[in-house]
Amino acid sequence: MRSYLDFEKPVAELEAKVEELRALSSPDDGVSIADEVQKLEGKAQEALTQLYASLTPWQKTLVARHPARPHFSDFAKGLFTDFTPLAGDRKYGEDEALIGAFARFRGEAVCVLGHEKGSTTETRIRHNFGMARPEGYRKAVRIMELADRFGLPLISLVDTAGAYPGIGAEERGQAEAIARSTDAGLGLGVPNVAVVIGEGGSGGAIAIAAANKVLMLEHAVYSVISPEGAASILWRDTSKAQEAATNMKITAQDLLRFGIVDDIVREPVGGAHRDSKAAIEATGNAIAEAMGSLAGLDADAVRKARRAKFLAIGRTL
């Protein structure tokens, strides 16, 4: 059964009527029922198109968090072959919230990093809802060093509400691990491309998104703190999360305008969760284009281009 967000109620009602008519109809009803179903389907599609053409930042946040939205594991299956995960940070342990691997992308050997949120209760718990601990970011540094050593481009898929804020994580050096991962990404001598596929939350996101090219899916969000967190700090009232989301400029469209991201990957009408296959294919095409624009650059040129990109943020608006 399809899961609807609160603001999608008009579409949900129309699609429910369509399903009801289909259930009640029979081959003996003639063309009248079929015509009515077709009209309602057209109305539902039109309503969905209009709705998603004018989403507010808060609504985009809800879409980015949709439980049926494709996660890292879905993108990994759809985009990569010879996917070979690497486990552990060689210091403390394994963190399944952040996955690293060797793989092939359209025939080319690459390294891959990505947050995995999980899609069932069991997998969400196992992957800690995509919130990595220090060992996850130290594993990311390990993967980046391997990418540099073997001359493999790095692809990062970002989807996290933020790094795990638990006491144990802080005791094991969460901030230091995030800083070193960010530094490793900025210093890579191979091209790296990051895609925000859902939520890009705080340092947990930037730790693997300090890349030559940063892309965002159309209804993804990318921010220094969640709207709820900002509202609790500024107004001590999480009910003002919608206001915070609007003022924080967290949407792909705002971030492209500010030069923080380089391109937007269009999603199917109704969001990536309505047609995961199409969303994953579009993401693959965008990654291939971004990688192509970096082809042929030596290590120094790659570093200089990345440095120029990040130093330019905020200087020209």
CSV table of C-alpha atoms in Angstrom, one decimal:
chain,number,residue,atom,x,y,z
A,1,MET,CA,0.0,0.0,0.0
A,2,ARG,CA,1.3,3.5,-0.9
A,3,SER,CA,2.2,5.8,1.9
A,4,TYR,CA,1.0,9.4,1.6
A,5,LEU,CA,2.3,12.5,3.3
A,6,ASP,CA,-0.2,14.8,5.0
A,7,PHE,CA,0.0,17.4,2.2
A,8,GLU,CA,-0.8,14.7,-0.4
A,9,LYS,CA,-4.3,14.1,0.9
A,10,PRO,CA,-6.1,15.5,-2.2
A,11,VAL,CA,-4.1,13.1,-4.4
A,12,ALA,CA,-4.7,10.3,-2.0
A,13,GLU,CA,-8.4,10.8,-2.1
A,14,LEU,CA,-8.4,10.8,-6.0
A,15,GLU,CA,-6.2,7.7,-6.2
A,16,ALA,CA,-8.4,5.9,-3.6
A,17,LYS,CA,-11.5,6.6,-5.8
A,18,VAL,CA,-9.6,5.2,-8.8
A,19,GLU,CA,-8.8,2.0,-6.8
A,20,GLU,CA,-12.3,1.7,-5.6
A,21,LEU,CA,-13.8,2.0,-9.1
A,22,ARG,CA,-11.4,-0.6,-10.3
A,23,ALA,CA,-12.3,-3.0,-7.5
A,24,LEU,CA,-16.0,-2.5,-8.2
A,25,SER,CA,-15.8,-2.7,-12.0
A,26,SER,CA,-16.2,-5.9,-14.1
A,27,PRO,CA,-15.8,-6.7,-17.8
A,28,ASP,CA,-19.6,-6.5,-18.2
A,29,ASP,CA,-19.7,-2.8,-17.2
A,30,GLY,CA,-18.8,-1.6,-20.6
A,31,VAL,CA,-16.7,1.5,-21.4
A,32,SER,CA,-18.4,3.9,-19.0
A,33,ILE,CA,-16.5,2.7,-15.9
A,34,ALA,CA,-13.2,2.6,-17.8
A,35,ASP,CA,-13.7,6.2,-19.0
A,36,GLU,CA,-14.5,7.4,-15.5
A,37,VAL,CA,-11.3,5.6,-14.2
A,38,GLN,CA,-9.3,7.3,-16.9
A,39,LYS,CA,-10.6,10.7,-16.0
A,40,LEU,CA,-9.9,10.3,-12.3
A,41,GLU,CA,-6.4,9.1,-13.1
A,42,GLY,CA,-5.9,12.2,-15.2
A,43,LYS,CA,-7.1,14.4,-12.4
A,44,ALA,CA,-4.9,12.6,-9.8
A,45,GLN,CA,-1.8,13.0,-12.0
A,46,GLU,CA,-2.6,16.7,-12.6
A,47,ALA,CA,-3.1,17.3,-8.9
A,48,LEU,CA,0.2,15.5,-8.2
A,49,THR,CA,2.1,17.6,-10.8
A,50,GLN,CA,0.7,20.9,-9.5
A,51,LEU,CA,1.4,19.9,-5.9
A,52,TYR,CA,5.0,18.9,-6.5
A,53,ALA,CA,5.7,22.0,-8.7
A,54,SER,CA,5.2,24.3,-5.7
A,55,LEU,CA,6.4,22.3,-2.6
A,56,THR,CA,7.5,24.4,0.4
A,57,PRO,CA,10.9,23.7,2.0
A,58,TRP,CA,9.2,21.9,4.9
A,59,GLN,CA,7.2,19.7,2.4
A,60,LYS,CA,10.5,18.9,0.6
A,61,THR,CA,12.0,17.9,3.9
A,62,LEU,CA,9.1,15.5,4.4
A,63,VAL,CA,9.6,14.1,0.9
A,64,ALA,CA,13.3,13.7,1.5
A,65,ARG,CA,12.5,11.6,4.6
A,66,HIS,CA,9.7,9.5,3.0
A,67,PRO,CA,10.1,5.9,4.2
A,68,ALA,CA,9.6,4.5,0.7
A,69,ARG,CA,12.3,6.8,-0.9
A,70,PRO,CA,15.1,4.8,-2.4
A,71,HIS,CA,18.1,4.4,-0.1
A,72,PHE,CA,21.8,3.7,-0.6
A,73,SER,CA,21.2,-0.1,-1.0
A,74,ASP,CA,18.7,0.6,-3.8
A,75,PHE,CA,21.1,2.9,-5.6
A,76,ALA,CA,24.0,0.4,-5.1
A,77,LYS,CA,21.9,-2.3,-6.8
A,78,GLY,CA,20.8,0.0,-9.7
A,79,LEU,CA,24.1,1.8,-10.4
A,80,PHE,CA,27.0,-0.5,-9.6
A,81,THR,CA,28.3,-3.9,-10.5
A,82,ASP,CA,31.0,-6.0,-8.8
A,83,PHE,CA,30.0,-4.3,-5.5
A,84,THR,CA,32.4,-5.4,-2.9
A,85,PRO,CA,31.8,-3.9,0.6
A,86,LEU,CA,34.7,-3.2,3.0
A,87,ALA,CA,34.1,-3.4,6.7
A,88,GLY,CA,35.8,-1.8,9.8
A,89,ASP,CA,37.9,1.2,10.5
A,90,ARG,CA,41.0,-0.9,11.7
A,91,LYS,CA,40.8,1.0,15.0
A,92,TYR,CA,37.5,0.2,16.8
A,93,GLY,CA,34.9,-1.7,14.8
A,94,GLU,CA,32.4,-1.8,12.0
A,95,ASP,CA,29.7,0.8,11.5
A,96,GLU,CA,26.8,-0.3,9.2
A,97,ALA,CA,25.3,3.2,9.0
A,98,LEU,CA,28.0,4.2,6.5
A,99,ILE,CA,28.9,1.7,3.8
A,100,GLY,CA,32.1,1.7,1.8
A,101,ALA,CA,33.0,-0.5,-1.2
A,102,PHE,CA,34.9,-1.1,-4.3
A,103,ALA,CA,32.6,-1.4,-7.4
A,104,ARG,CA,32.3,-0.7,-11.0
A,105,PHE,CA,30.2,2.2,-12.3
A,106,ARG,CA,29.3,1.8,-16.0
A,107,GLY,CA,32.4,-0.4,-16.4
A,108,GLU,CA,34.8,1.9,-14.6
A,109,ALA,CA,36.4,0.9,-11.3
A,110,VAL,CA,35.4,3.2,-8.5
A,111,CYS,CA,35.2,3.5,-4.7
A,112,VAL,CA,31.8,4.1,-3.2
A,113,LEU,CA,30.6,5.6,0.1
A,114,GLY,CA,27.1,6.1,1.3
A,115,HIS,CA,24.8,6.3,4.3
A,116,GLU,CA,22.2,3.5,4.6
A,117,LYS,CA,19.0,4.3,6.6
A,118,GLY,CA,17.4,0.9,6.2
A,119,SER,CA,13.8,0.2,5.0
A,120,THR,CA,12.4,-2.1,7.6
A,121,THR,CA,12.5,-2.0,11.4
A,122,GLU,CA,15.2,-4.6,11.5
A,123,THR,CA,17.4,-2.9,8.9
A,124,ARG,CA,16.9,0.6,10.4
A,125,ILE,CA,18.1,-0.6,13.7
A,126,ARG,CA,21.1,-2.4,12.2
A,127,HIS,CA,22.1,0.6,10.1
A,128,ASN,CA,21.2,3.0,13.0
A,129,PHE,CA,18.9,5.0,10.8
A,130,GLY,CA,21.9,6.2,8.7
A,131,MET,CA,23.5,8.0,11.6
A,132,ALA,CA,27.2,7.1,11.6
A,133,ARG,CA,29.4,6.9,14.6
A,134,PRO,CA,33.2,7.8,14.6
A,135,GLU,CA,34.2,4.4,13.3
A,136,GLY,CA,32.0,5.0,10.3
A,137,TYR,CA,33.8,8.2,9.4
A,138,ARG,CA,37.2,6.6,10.1
A,139,LYS,CA,36.2,3.8,7.7
A,140,ALA,CA,35.3,6.5,5.2
A,141,VAL,CA,38.9,7.9,5.5
A,142,ARG,CA,40.2,4.4,5.0
A,143,ILE,CA,38.2,4.1,1.8
A,144,MET,CA,39.3,7.5,0.6
A,145,GLU,CA,43.0,6.6,1.2
A,146,LEU,CA,42.5,3.4,-0.9
A,147,ALA,CA,40.8,5.4,-3.6
A,148,ASP,CA,43.9,7.8,-3.7
A,149,ARG,CA,46.3,4.9,-3.6
A,150,PHE,CA,44.8,3.0,-6.5
A,151,GLY,CA,43.7,6.0,-8.5
A,152,LEU,CA,40.0,5.3,-8.3
A,153,PRO,CA,37.3,8.0,-8.5
A,154,LEU,CA,35.1,8.2,-5.5
A,155,ILE,CA,31.3,8.4,-5.5
A,156,SER,CA,29.4,9.3,-2.3
A,157,LEU,CA,25.7,9.0,-1.8
A,158,VAL,CA,24.6,11.2,1.1
A,159,ASP,CA,21.4,10.4,3.1
A,160,THR,CA,21.6,11.1,6.8
A,161,ALA,CA,19.9,13.2,9.4
A,162,GLY,CA,23.3,13.7,10.9
A,163,ALA,CA,26.1,11.9,12.7
A,164,TYR,CA,25.0,9.9,15.7
A,165,PRO,CA,24.9,12.2,18.8
A,166,GLY,CA,25.2,9.4,21.5
A,167,ILE,CA,27.5,9.6,24.5
A,168,GLY,CA,29.7,6.7,23.3
A,169,ALA,CA,30.2,8.4,19.9
A,170,GLU,CA,31.3,11.6,21.6
A,171,GLU,CA,33.7,9.7,23.8
A,172,ARG,CA,35.2,8.0,20.8
A,173,GLY,CA,35.9,11.3,19.1
A,174,GLN,CA,32.9,12.0,16.8
A,175,ALA,CA,33.9,15.6,15.9
A,176,GLU,CA,37.5,14.6,15.2
A,177,ALA,CA,36.4,11.7,13.0
A,178,ILE,CA,34.1,14.0,11.0
A,179,ALA,CA,36.8,16.6,10.6
A,180,ARG,CA,39.4,14.1,9.4
A,181,SER,CA,36.9,12.6,6.9
A,182,THR,CA,36.1,16.1,5.6
A,183,ASP,CA,39.8,16.8,5.3
A,184,ALA,CA,40.5,13.6,3.5
A,185,GLY,CA,37.8,14.3,1.0
A,186,LEU,CA,39.1,17.8,0.3
A,187,GLY,CA,42.7,16.5,-0.1
A,188,LEU,CA,41.9,13.6,-2.5
A,189,GLY,CA,44.0,13.5,-5.7
A,190,VAL,CA,41.3,11.6,-7.6
A,191,PRO,CA,37.9,13.1,-8.7
A,192,ASN,CA,35.1,12.7,-6.3
A,193,VAL,CA,31.4,13.2,-6.9
A,194,ALA,CA,28.8,13.4,-4.1
A,195,VAL,CA,25.0,13.2,-4.5
A,196,VAL,CA,22.5,14.1,-1.7
A,197,ILE,CA,19.8,11.5,-2.4
A,198,GLY,CA,17.6,12.3,0.6
A,199,GLU,CA,18.7,14.2,3.8
A,200,GLY,CA,22.1,15.9,3.9
A,201,GLY,CA,22.3,16.6,7.6
A,202,SER,CA,25.2,18.6,9.2
A,203,GLY,CA,28.7,17.3,9.6
A,204,GLY,CA,27.5,13.8,9.1
A,205,ALA,CA,26.8,14.7,5.5
A,206,ILE,CA,29.7,17.0,4.7
A,207,ALA,CA,32.1,14.3,6.0
A,208,ILE,CA,31.7,12.4,2.7
A,209,ALA,CA,30.4,15.3,0.5
A,210,ALA,CA,33.5,17.5,0.3
A,211,ALA,CA,33.7,16.7,-3.4
A,212,ASN,CA,34.6,18.2,-6.8
A,213,LYS,CA,31.0,18.0,-7.8
A,214,VAL,CA,28.1,18.0,-5.4
A,215,LEU,CA,24.7,17.1,-6.8
A,216,MET,CA,21.3,17.0,-5.2
A,217,LEU,CA,18.1,15.2,-6.1
A,218,GLU,CA,15.3,17.6,-6.8
A,219,HIS,CA,13.4,17.1,-3.5
A,220,ALA,CA,16.4,16.4,-1.3
A,221,VAL,CA,17.5,18.8,1.5
A,222,TYR,CA,21.0,19.8,2.7
A,223,SER,CA,21.5,21.8,5.9
A,224,VAL,CA,23.8,22.5,8.8
A,225,ILE,CA,21.1,21.4,11.2
A,226,SER,CA,17.6,19.9,11.0
A,227,PRO,CA,14.7,22.3,10.9
A,228,GLU,CA,13.5,20.9,14.2
A,229,GLY,CA,16.9,21.4,15.7
A,230,ALA,CA,17.1,25.0,14.5
A,231,ALA,CA,13.6,25.7,15.8
A,232,SER,CA,14.5,24.3,19.2
A,233,ILE,CA,17.6,26.5,19.4
A,234,LEU,CA,16.2,29.7,18.0
A,235,TRP,CA,12.7,29.6,19.5
A,236,ARG,CA,12.8,26.8,22.0
A,237,ASP,CA,9.8,25.5,20.1
A,238,THR,CA,10.1,22.6,17.6
A,239,SER,CA,6.6,23.4,16.2
A,240,LYS,CA,8.3,26.2,14.3
A,241,ALA,CA,10.2,23.7,12.2
A,242,GLN,CA,8.3,24.8,9.1
A,243,GLU,CA,9.4,28.4,9.6
A,244,ALA,CA,13.0,27.3,10.2
A,245,ALA,CA,13.0,25.2,7.1
A,246,THR,CA,11.9,28.2,5.0
A,247,ASN,CA,14.5,30.5,6.4
A,248,MET,CA,17.4,28.1,6.4
A,249,LYS,CA,17.4,27.8,2.5
A,250,ILE,CA,17.9,24.0,2.6
A,251,THR,CA,16.3,23.0,-0.8
A,252,ALA,CA,18.3,22.0,-3.9
A,253,GLN,CA,17.0,25.0,-5.7
A,254,ASP,CA,18.3,27.5,-3.1
A,255,LEU,CA,21.6,25.7,-2.8
A,256,LEU,CA,22.2,25.7,-6.5
A,257,ARG,CA,21.5,29.4,-6.6
A,258,PHE,CA,24.1,30.0,-3.8
A,259,GLY,CA,26.7,27.8,-5.6
A,260,ILE,CA,26.8,25.2,-2.8
A,261,VAL,CA,25.7,22.4,-5.1
A,262,ASP,CA,26.6,22.1,-8.8
A,263,ASP,CA,23.5,20.5,-10.3
A,264,ILE,CA,20.0,19.2,-9.6
A,265,VAL,CA,18.9,15.7,-10.6
A,266,ARG,CA,15.2,15.8,-11.6
A,267,GLU,CA,12.9,13.3,-9.8
A,268,PRO,CA,9.8,11.6,-11.2
A,269,VAL,CA,6.6,13.5,-10.6
A,270,GLY,CA,5.5,12.8,-7.0
A,271,GLY,CA,9.1,12.2,-5.8
A,272,ALA,CA,11.7,9.5,-6.1
A,273,HIS,CA,9.6,7.1,-4.0
A,274,ARG,CA,6.9,6.9,-6.7
A,275,ASP,CA,9.4,5.6,-9.4
A,276,SER,CA,12.6,4.5,-7.8
A,277,LYS,CA,13.9,3.0,-11.0
A,278,ALA,CA,13.6,6.3,-12.9
A,279,ALA,CA,15.1,8.3,-10.1
A,280,ILE,CA,18.1,5.9,-9.8
A,281,GLU,CA,18.7,6.0,-13.6
A,282,ALA,CA,18.6,9.8,-13.7
A,283,THR,CA,21.1,9.9,-10.8
A,284,GLY,CA,23.4,7.6,-12.7
A,285,ASN,CA,23.3,9.8,-15.7
A,286,ALA,CA,24.1,12.9,-13.6
A,287,ILE,CA,27.0,11.1,-11.9
A,288,ALA,CA,28.4,10.0,-15.3
A,289,GLU,CA,28.2,13.5,-16.7
A,290,ALA,CA,29.9,15.0,-13.6
A,291,MET,CA,32.6,12.3,-13.8
A,292,GLY,CA,33.1,13.1,-17.4
A,293,SER,CA,33.7,16.7,-16.7
A,294,LEU,CA,36.6,15.8,-14.4
A,295,ALA,CA,38.2,13.2,-16.7
A,296,GLY,CA,41.7,13.8,-17.7
A,297,LEU,CA,42.6,16.1,-14.8
A,298,ASP,CA,45.8,15.2,-12.9
A,299,ALA,CA,46.0,15.1,-9.1
A,300,ASP,CA,47.0,18.7,-8.7
A,301,ALA,CA,44.3,20.0,-11.0
A,302,VAL,CA,41.7,17.9,-9.2
A,303,ARG,CA,42.7,19.4,-5.8
A,304,LYS,CA,42.9,22.9,-7.2
A,305,ALA,CA,39.4,22.7,-8.8
A,306,ARG,CA,38.0,21.3,-5.5
A,307,ARG,CA,39.7,24.0,-3.5
A,308,ALA,CA,38.4,26.8,-5.8
A,309,LYS,CA,34.9,25.4,-5.6
A,310,PHE,CA,34.7,25.5,-1.8
A,311,LEU,CA,36.5,28.8,-1.4
A,312,ALA,CA,34.1,30.4,-3.8
A,313,ILE,CA,31.0,29.6,-1.6
A,314,GLY,CA,29.6,32.8,-0.2
A,315,ARG,CA,31.9,35.1,-2.2
A,316,THR,CA,29.6,35.6,-5.1
A,317,LEU,CA,25.8,35.5,-4.8
